mmCIF file of C-alpha atoms in Angstrom:
data_model
loop_
_atom_site.group_PDB
_atom_site.id
_atom_site.type_symbol
_atom_site.label_atom_id
_atom_site.label_comp_id
_atom_site.label_asym_id
_atom_site.label_seq_id
_atom_site.Cartn_x
_atom_site.Cartn_y
_atom_site.Cartn_z
ATOM 1 C CA MET A 12 -42.890 151.702 -38.116
ATOM 2 C CA ARG A 13 -41.651 155.055 -39.334
ATOM 3 C CA LYS A 14 -39.837 153.401 -42.281
ATOM 4 C CA LEU A 15 -43.018 151.544 -43.221
ATOM 5 C CA PHE A 16 -44.987 154.791 -43.134
ATOM 6 C CA LEU A 17 -42.429 156.540 -45.369
ATOM 7 C CA LEU A 18 -42.424 153.611 -47.785
ATOM 8 C CA LEU A 19 -46.226 153.678 -48.032
ATOM 9 C CA LEU A 20 -46.170 157.429 -48.546
ATOM 10 C CA VAL A 21 -43.663 157.113 -51.411
ATOM 11 C CA LEU A 22 -45.685 154.312 -53.032
ATOM 12 C CA ILE A 23 -48.947 156.240 -52.830
ATOM 13 C CA GLN A 24 -47.308 159.338 -54.264
ATOM 14 C CA SER A 25 -45.724 157.404 -57.132
ATOM 15 C CA PHE A 26 -49.124 156.037 -58.187
ATOM 16 C CA SER A 27 -50.576 159.541 -58.294
ATOM 17 C CA LEU A 28 -47.714 160.800 -60.495
ATOM 18 C CA TYR A 29 -48.528 158.525 -63.441
ATOM 19 C CA SER A 30 -49.158 160.296 -66.727
ATOM 20 C CA GLN A 31 -49.719 159.104 -70.257
ATOM 21 C CA SER A 32 -46.745 158.386 -72.484
ATOM 22 C CA LYS A 33 -46.072 160.325 -75.667
ATOM 23 C CA GLU A 34 -47.598 157.542 -77.789
ATOM 24 C CA GLU A 35 -50.684 157.233 -75.586
ATOM 25 C CA THR A 36 -51.227 160.994 -75.675
ATOM 26 C CA GLN A 37 -50.771 161.192 -79.461
ATOM 27 C CA ASN A 38 -53.146 158.261 -80.007
ATOM 28 C CA TRP A 39 -55.803 159.767 -77.740
ATOM 29 C CA ILE A 40 -55.602 163.182 -79.460
ATOM 30 C CA LEU A 41 -55.826 161.643 -82.944
ATOM 31 C CA LYS A 42 -58.715 159.360 -81.933
ATOM 32 C CA GLU A 43 -60.729 162.282 -80.551
ATOM 33 C CA LEU A 44 -59.963 164.505 -83.552
ATOM 34 C CA SER A 45 -61.058 161.703 -85.875
ATOM 35 C CA ASN A 46 -64.235 160.972 -83.895
ATOM 36 C CA HIS A 47 -65.222 164.647 -83.704
ATOM 37 C CA ARG A 48 -63.891 166.112 -86.943
ATOM 38 C CA LEU A 49 -66.026 168.385 -89.015
ATOM 39 C CA SER A 50 -67.149 166.615 -92.144
ATOM 40 C CA GLY A 51 -69.844 167.094 -94.675
ATOM 41 C CA ASN A 52 -70.520 167.507 -98.335
ATOM 42 C CA ILE A 53 -67.944 170.253 -98.865
ATOM 43 C CA ILE A 54 -64.886 169.747 -96.607
ATOM 44 C CA TYR A 55 -63.167 167.356 -94.239
ATOM 45 C CA SER A 56 -59.771 167.128 -92.565
ATOM 46 C CA ASN A 57 -57.437 164.378 -91.404
ATOM 47 C CA TYR A 58 -54.882 164.938 -88.652
ATOM 48 C CA PHE A 59 -51.564 163.170 -88.046
ATOM 49 C CA ILE A 60 -48.784 163.530 -85.477
ATOM 50 C CA MET A 61 -45.327 162.656 -86.793
ATOM 51 C CA GLU A 62 -41.792 163.558 -85.746
ATOM 52 C CA GLY A 63 -42.916 166.328 -83.383
ATOM 53 C CA TYR A 64 -45.373 167.919 -85.833
ATOM 54 C CA ILE A 65 -49.145 167.926 -85.966
ATOM 55 C CA ILE A 66 -50.246 167.787 -89.584
ATOM 56 C CA GLU A 67 -53.612 168.520 -91.183
ATOM 57 C CA GLU A 68 -54.650 167.322 -94.619
ATOM 58 C CA HIS A 69 -57.635 169.325 -95.801
ATOM 59 C CA TYR A 70 -59.959 168.049 -98.551
ATOM 60 C CA TRP A 71 -62.595 169.965 -100.523
ATOM 61 C CA ASN A 72 -65.412 168.726 -102.687
ATOM 62 C CA VAL A 73 -65.277 171.090 -105.658
ATOM 63 C CA THR A 74 -65.900 168.746 -108.588
ATOM 64 C CA GLY A 75 -68.279 166.154 -107.140
ATOM 65 C CA LYS A 76 -65.442 164.278 -105.425
ATOM 66 C CA PHE A 77 -63.114 165.115 -102.563
ATOM 67 C CA THR A 78 -59.688 166.350 -103.605
ATOM 68 C CA PHE A 79 -56.625 167.085 -101.490
ATOM 69 C CA ARG A 80 -56.391 170.870 -101.315
ATOM 70 C CA ARG A 81 -54.200 171.961 -98.410
ATOM 71 C CA SER A 82 -51.602 170.625 -96.013
ATOM 72 C CA SER A 83 -50.499 172.428 -92.854
ATOM 73 C CA LYS A 84 -48.026 171.418 -90.185
ATOM 74 C CA ILE A 85 -46.826 172.952 -86.944
ATOM 75 C CA PRO A 86 -43.922 171.905 -84.717
ATOM 76 C CA LEU A 87 -45.637 171.060 -81.434
ATOM 77 C CA LYS A 88 -42.821 172.325 -79.229
ATOM 78 C CA ASN A 89 -43.137 175.819 -80.804
ATOM 79 C CA ILE A 90 -46.758 176.284 -79.703
ATOM 80 C CA TYR A 91 -46.989 178.994 -77.083
ATOM 81 C CA GLN A 92 -50.764 179.576 -76.940
ATOM 82 C CA ILE A 93 -53.943 177.581 -77.531
ATOM 83 C CA GLN A 94 -57.042 179.689 -78.068
ATOM 84 C CA LEU A 95 -60.585 178.320 -78.363
ATOM 85 C CA ASP A 96 -63.146 179.903 -80.681
ATOM 86 C CA LYS A 97 -66.700 178.854 -81.488
ATOM 87 C CA SER A 98 -67.798 178.590 -85.110
ATOM 88 C CA GLN A 99 -71.265 178.066 -86.576
ATOM 89 C CA VAL A 100 -70.774 174.303 -86.790
ATOM 90 C CA GLY A 101 -68.264 173.512 -84.040
ATOM 91 C CA TYR A 102 -65.164 174.708 -82.261
ATOM 92 C CA ILE A 103 -61.725 175.833 -83.413
ATOM 93 C CA PHE A 104 -58.526 175.370 -81.426
ATOM 94 C CA ASN A 105 -56.044 177.987 -82.653
ATOM 95 C CA LEU A 106 -52.509 176.756 -81.971
ATOM 96 C CA LYS A 107 -50.249 179.797 -82.090
ATOM 97 C CA CYS A 108 -46.502 180.280 -82.564
ATOM 98 C CA LYS A 109 -44.571 183.403 -81.663
ATOM 99 C CA SER A 110 -43.287 183.611 -85.247
ATOM 100 C CA ASP A 111 -44.277 182.091 -88.577
ATOM 101 C CA CYS A 112 -43.734 178.393 -87.898
ATOM 102 C CA VAL A 113 -46.794 176.848 -89.581
ATOM 103 C CA ALA A 114 -45.887 175.502 -93.027
ATOM 104 C CA ASN A 115 -48.842 175.583 -95.430
ATOM 105 C CA LYS A 116 -49.155 174.187 -98.945
ATOM 106 C CA GLU A 117 -52.159 174.650 -101.202
ATOM 107 C CA PHE A 118 -52.807 172.342 -104.138
ATOM 108 C CA ASP A 119 -54.735 172.675 -107.397
ATOM 109 C CA ASN A 120 -57.288 170.109 -108.638
ATOM 110 C CA ASP A 121 -54.483 168.048 -110.175
ATOM 111 C CA GLY A 122 -52.566 167.809 -106.874
ATOM 112 C CA LYS A 123 -49.804 170.212 -107.895
ATOM 113 C CA ILE A 124 -48.541 172.781 -105.385
ATOM 114 C CA GLU A 125 -50.221 176.085 -106.131
ATOM 115 C CA ASN A 126 -49.009 178.136 -103.167
ATOM 116 C CA GLU A 127 -46.646 177.741 -100.184
ATOM 117 C CA TYR A 128 -46.518 180.087 -97.219
ATOM 118 C CA LEU A 129 -45.772 180.340 -93.497
ATOM 119 C CA SER A 130 -48.207 181.522 -90.837
ATOM 120 C CA GLN A 131 -48.452 181.824 -87.048
ATOM 121 C CA VAL A 132 -51.726 179.918 -86.491
ATOM 122 C CA PHE A 133 -52.687 176.278 -87.004
ATOM 123 C CA GLU A 134 -56.412 175.482 -86.705
ATOM 124 C CA ILE A 135 -57.951 172.287 -85.369
ATOM 125 C CA GLN A 136 -61.681 172.110 -85.923
ATOM 126 C CA ILE A 137 -64.060 169.758 -84.122
ATOM 127 C CA ASP A 138 -67.824 169.325 -84.011
ATOM 128 C CA GLN A 139 -70.061 170.223 -81.058
ATOM 129 C CA GLY A 140 -70.559 166.579 -80.018
ATOM 130 C CA ASP A 141 -68.601 166.444 -76.749
ATOM 131 C CA SER A 142 -68.144 169.628 -74.735
ATOM 132 C CA THR A 143 -65.671 167.920 -72.347
ATOM 133 C CA LEU A 144 -63.137 167.970 -75.189
ATOM 134 C CA LEU A 145 -62.953 171.769 -74.976
ATOM 135 C CA ASN A 146 -60.747 171.333 -71.894
ATOM 136 C CA ARG A 147 -59.341 167.863 -72.511
ATOM 137 C CA ILE A 148 -57.804 168.450 -75.961
ATOM 138 C CA PRO A 149 -55.788 171.530 -74.911
ATOM 139 C CA LYS A 150 -54.672 169.696 -71.760
ATOM 140 C CA ALA A 151 -53.502 166.708 -73.842
ATOM 141 C CA LEU A 152 -51.756 168.995 -76.343
ATOM 142 C CA LEU A 153 -49.920 170.808 -73.527
ATOM 143 C CA HIS A 154 -48.855 167.455 -72.054
ATOM 144 C CA LEU A 155 -47.549 166.358 -75.474
ATOM 145 C CA ILE A 156 -45.737 169.667 -75.966
ATOM 146 C CA ARG A 157 -43.957 169.185 -72.615
ATOM 147 C CA LEU A 158 -43.057 165.589 -73.505
ATOM 148 C CA LEU A 159 -41.467 166.892 -76.730
ATOM 149 C CA GLY A 160 -39.391 169.496 -74.887
ATOM 150 C CA GLY A 161 -41.569 172.559 -75.362
ATOM 151 C CA ASN A 162 -42.945 174.882 -72.701
#
């Protein structure tokens, strides 16, 4: 009887320890960022997660059509702080590194690199559509960071 009880206890505990895989977590984050991204007549952003980096492609409408203007990427395992700020049109998750680890490239209207620089902060912007994401996105990012070997 005691062995049966211990076996049941181990089984119950193993079910409660399930967590999403790296791929499931990445897919969920990207789906939510896509569904709740800021977009409009002037700017929009696309996000990708590849090889341990989260990447933003930022587009501006400056000539009557959207043009690729900036690319930023941050190594997920180097993120040490996630700060939430409210903007006029949504929310901003500031992903921070201890040193300059965010690689930024700015492009001219012809798609040529105009400027390259490093910074400490990577911004993810979302709309105000789902307030539950204010806790869920940072939680998913922290889970992904741990899966990639970060703290």
